[in-house]
Amino acid sequence: MTKRSSAVAKAPVERPDSDCPACGATMAPKRGRLALVVNGEKVQVPSAAHLRCPKCQEIVLRFEDARRLSADAVEIYRKKHGLLSADEIRAIRERHRLTQAAFARLLRLGPNTLSRWESGRNAQTEAMDTLLRVIRDLPGTMEYLREHAA
Ligand SMILES: [Zn+2]
C-alpha cells in the first residue's frame, strides 16, 4: 500500500478492482509476457493473465494472477535448469518418512523452504538440487546427514 501524505480524514474510496489505481480508467483483462525474479534470475512468463489500463498502460495483478504468475515462473525456471519437480522433491522426503520441518533441518534450510518447493511457490537452487539428487541416488546419504545434522 502506498501512503498518501495529503489525505485528511477522508474515508477510503471503495474502488471496484477493475479501476486503474493510477488514473481511474476501467482496466481490461489481458494476457501477455511478464517477468518475475526466481532465485535472483529474471524469468519471462509468456501469456500471463493481468489487468491493463488502456489509458496509461498500468498493469495490475489480481490475487489469482499473481499466484499463477509465480507458479508458472517457478516451473519455467525448473525446466530451464533441469531441476527436480515439486513432486520429485516430495517423493524423496516421503521415502525417508520425514516431515518438511525435519527434512529442512537436515538440509539446514529455513522451516518454510521445503513447503515452498513442494507447493511450487519457489524453486530450489542448482546446488540444493544436486544435494537432493545425491540423497535420492546414493544409499546412505540420509544416514550421513542424520549423523551430522546440527
Ligand atoms: Zn491508468
mmCIF file of N, CA, C and O in Angstrom, residues 14-29 51-54 58 60 62:
data_model
loop_
_atom_site.group_PDB
_atom_site.id
_atom_site.type_symbol
_atom_site.label_atom_id
_atom_site.label_comp_id
_atom_site.label_asym_id
_atom_site.label_seq_id
_atom_site.Cartn_x
_atom_site.Cartn_y
_atom_site.Cartn_z
ATOM 1 N N GLU A 14 -13.942 3.221 -1.919
ATOM 2 C CA GLU A 14 -14.041 1.845 -2.379
ATOM 3 C C GLU A 14 -14.026 1.815 -3.899
ATOM 4 O O GLU A 14 -14.938 2.315 -4.555
ATOM 5 N N ARG A 15 -12.956 1.274 -4.473
ATOM 6 C CA ARG A 15 -12.886 1.166 -5.926
ATOM 7 C C ARG A 15 -13.198 -0.264 -6.330
ATOM 8 O O ARG A 15 -12.715 -1.185 -5.706
ATOM 9 N N PRO A 16 -13.940 -0.417 -7.415
ATOM 10 C CA PRO A 16 -14.011 -1.764 -7.974
ATOM 11 C C PRO A 16 -12.593 -2.139 -8.413
ATOM 12 O O PRO A 16 -11.837 -1.265 -8.827
ATOM 13 N N ASP A 17 -12.200 -3.396 -8.291
ATOM 14 C CA ASP A 17 -10.797 -3.714 -8.550
ATOM 15 C C ASP A 17 -10.439 -3.632 -10.031
ATOM 16 O O ASP A 17 -9.306 -3.840 -10.422
ATOM 17 N N SER A 18 -11.400 -3.282 -10.880
ATOM 18 C CA SER A 18 -11.087 -3.131 -12.297
ATOM 19 C C SER A 18 -10.752 -1.684 -12.651
ATOM 20 O O SER A 18 -10.548 -1.357 -13.808
ATOM 21 N N ASP A 19 -10.725 -0.774 -11.643
ATOM 22 C CA ASP A 19 -10.336 0.619 -11.903
ATOM 23 C C ASP A 19 -8.830 0.781 -11.768
ATOM 24 O O ASP A 19 -8.230 0.292 -10.828
ATOM 25 N N CYS A 20 -8.232 1.509 -12.717
ATOM 26 C CA CYS A 20 -6.784 1.722 -12.692
ATOM 27 C C CYS A 20 -6.392 2.518 -11.447
ATOM 28 O O CYS A 20 -6.932 3.586 -11.205
ATOM 29 N N PRO A 21 -5.438 2.003 -10.648
ATOM 30 C CA PRO A 21 -5.014 2.724 -9.441
ATOM 31 C C PRO A 21 -4.269 4.017 -9.788
ATOM 32 O O PRO A 21 -4.155 4.917 -8.960
ATOM 33 N N ALA A 22 -3.771 4.140 -11.010
ATOM 34 C CA ALA A 22 -3.006 5.325 -11.406
ATOM 35 C C ALA A 22 -3.910 6.424 -11.966
ATOM 36 O O ALA A 22 -3.755 7.597 -11.632
ATOM 37 N N CYS A 23 -4.874 6.074 -12.830
ATOM 38 C CA CYS A 23 -5.672 7.107 -13.487
ATOM 39 C C CYS A 23 -7.175 6.909 -13.369
ATOM 40 O O CYS A 23 -7.948 7.773 -13.767
ATOM 41 N N GLY A 24 -7.625 5.780 -12.836
ATOM 42 C CA GLY A 24 -9.051 5.581 -12.609
ATOM 43 C C GLY A 24 -9.830 5.009 -13.778
ATOM 44 O O GLY A 24 -11.015 4.710 -13.640
ATOM 45 N N ALA A 25 -9.178 4.863 -14.933
ATOM 46 C CA ALA A 25 -9.879 4.291 -16.088
ATOM 47 C C ALA A 25 -10.194 2.814 -15.821
ATOM 48 O O ALA A 25 -9.584 2.186 -14.958
ATOM 49 N N THR A 26 -11.147 2.296 -16.549
ATOM 50 C CA THR A 26 -11.513 0.889 -16.376
ATOM 51 C C THR A 26 -10.460 -0.008 -17.025
ATOM 52 O O THR A 26 -10.148 0.138 -18.204
ATOM 53 N N MET A 27 -9.918 -0.920 -16.228
ATOM 54 C CA MET A 27 -8.863 -1.789 -16.731
ATOM 55 C C MET A 27 -9.466 -2.989 -17.451
ATOM 56 O O MET A 27 -10.576 -3.403 -17.153
ATOM 57 N N ALA A 28 -8.712 -3.520 -18.386
ATOM 58 C CA ALA A 28 -9.202 -4.654 -19.174
ATOM 59 C C ALA A 28 -8.337 -5.879 -18.918
ATOM 60 O O ALA A 28 -7.117 -5.771 -18.796
ATOM 61 N N PRO A 29 -8.973 -7.052 -18.833
ATOM 62 C CA PRO A 29 -8.186 -8.272 -18.675
ATOM 63 C C PRO A 29 -7.370 -8.562 -19.942
ATOM 64 O O PRO A 29 -7.897 -8.455 -21.047
ATOM 65 N N LEU A 51 -4.498 -7.371 -15.490
ATOM 66 C CA LEU A 51 -5.351 -6.268 -15.924
ATOM 67 C C LEU A 51 -4.441 -5.167 -16.446
ATOM 68 O O LEU A 51 -3.405 -4.875 -15.854
ATOM 69 N N ARG A 52 -4.831 -4.569 -17.588
ATOM 70 C CA ARG A 52 -4.031 -3.479 -18.128
ATOM 71 C C ARG A 52 -4.923 -2.265 -18.373
ATOM 72 O O ARG A 52 -6.039 -2.390 -18.858
ATOM 73 N N CYS A 53 -4.383 -1.085 -18.026
ATOM 74 C CA CYS A 53 -5.131 0.153 -18.243
ATOM 75 C C CYS A 53 -4.970 0.590 -19.705
ATOM 76 O O CYS A 53 -3.849 0.736 -20.179
ATOM 77 N N PRO A 54 -6.085 0.790 -20.410
ATOM 78 C CA PRO A 54 -5.990 1.191 -21.821
ATOM 79 C C PRO A 54 -5.474 2.624 -21.972
ATOM 80 O O PRO A 54 -4.989 2.995 -23.044
ATOM 81 N N GLU A 58 -0.882 1.056 -17.138
ATOM 82 C CA GLU A 58 -0.598 0.475 -15.819
ATOM 83 C C GLU A 58 -1.027 -1.001 -15.826
ATOM 84 O O GLU A 58 -2.044 -1.355 -16.422
ATOM 85 N N VAL A 60 -1.955 -4.316 -13.417
ATOM 86 C CA VAL A 60 -2.332 -4.753 -12.077
ATOM 87 C C VAL A 60 -2.536 -6.263 -12.103
ATOM 88 O O VAL A 60 -3.160 -6.800 -13.019
ATOM 89 N N ARG A 62 -4.289 -9.337 -10.302
ATOM 90 C CA ARG A 62 -5.238 -9.762 -9.287
ATOM 91 C C ARG A 62 -4.568 -10.845 -8.463
ATOM 92 O O ARG A 62 -3.543 -11.389 -8.860
#
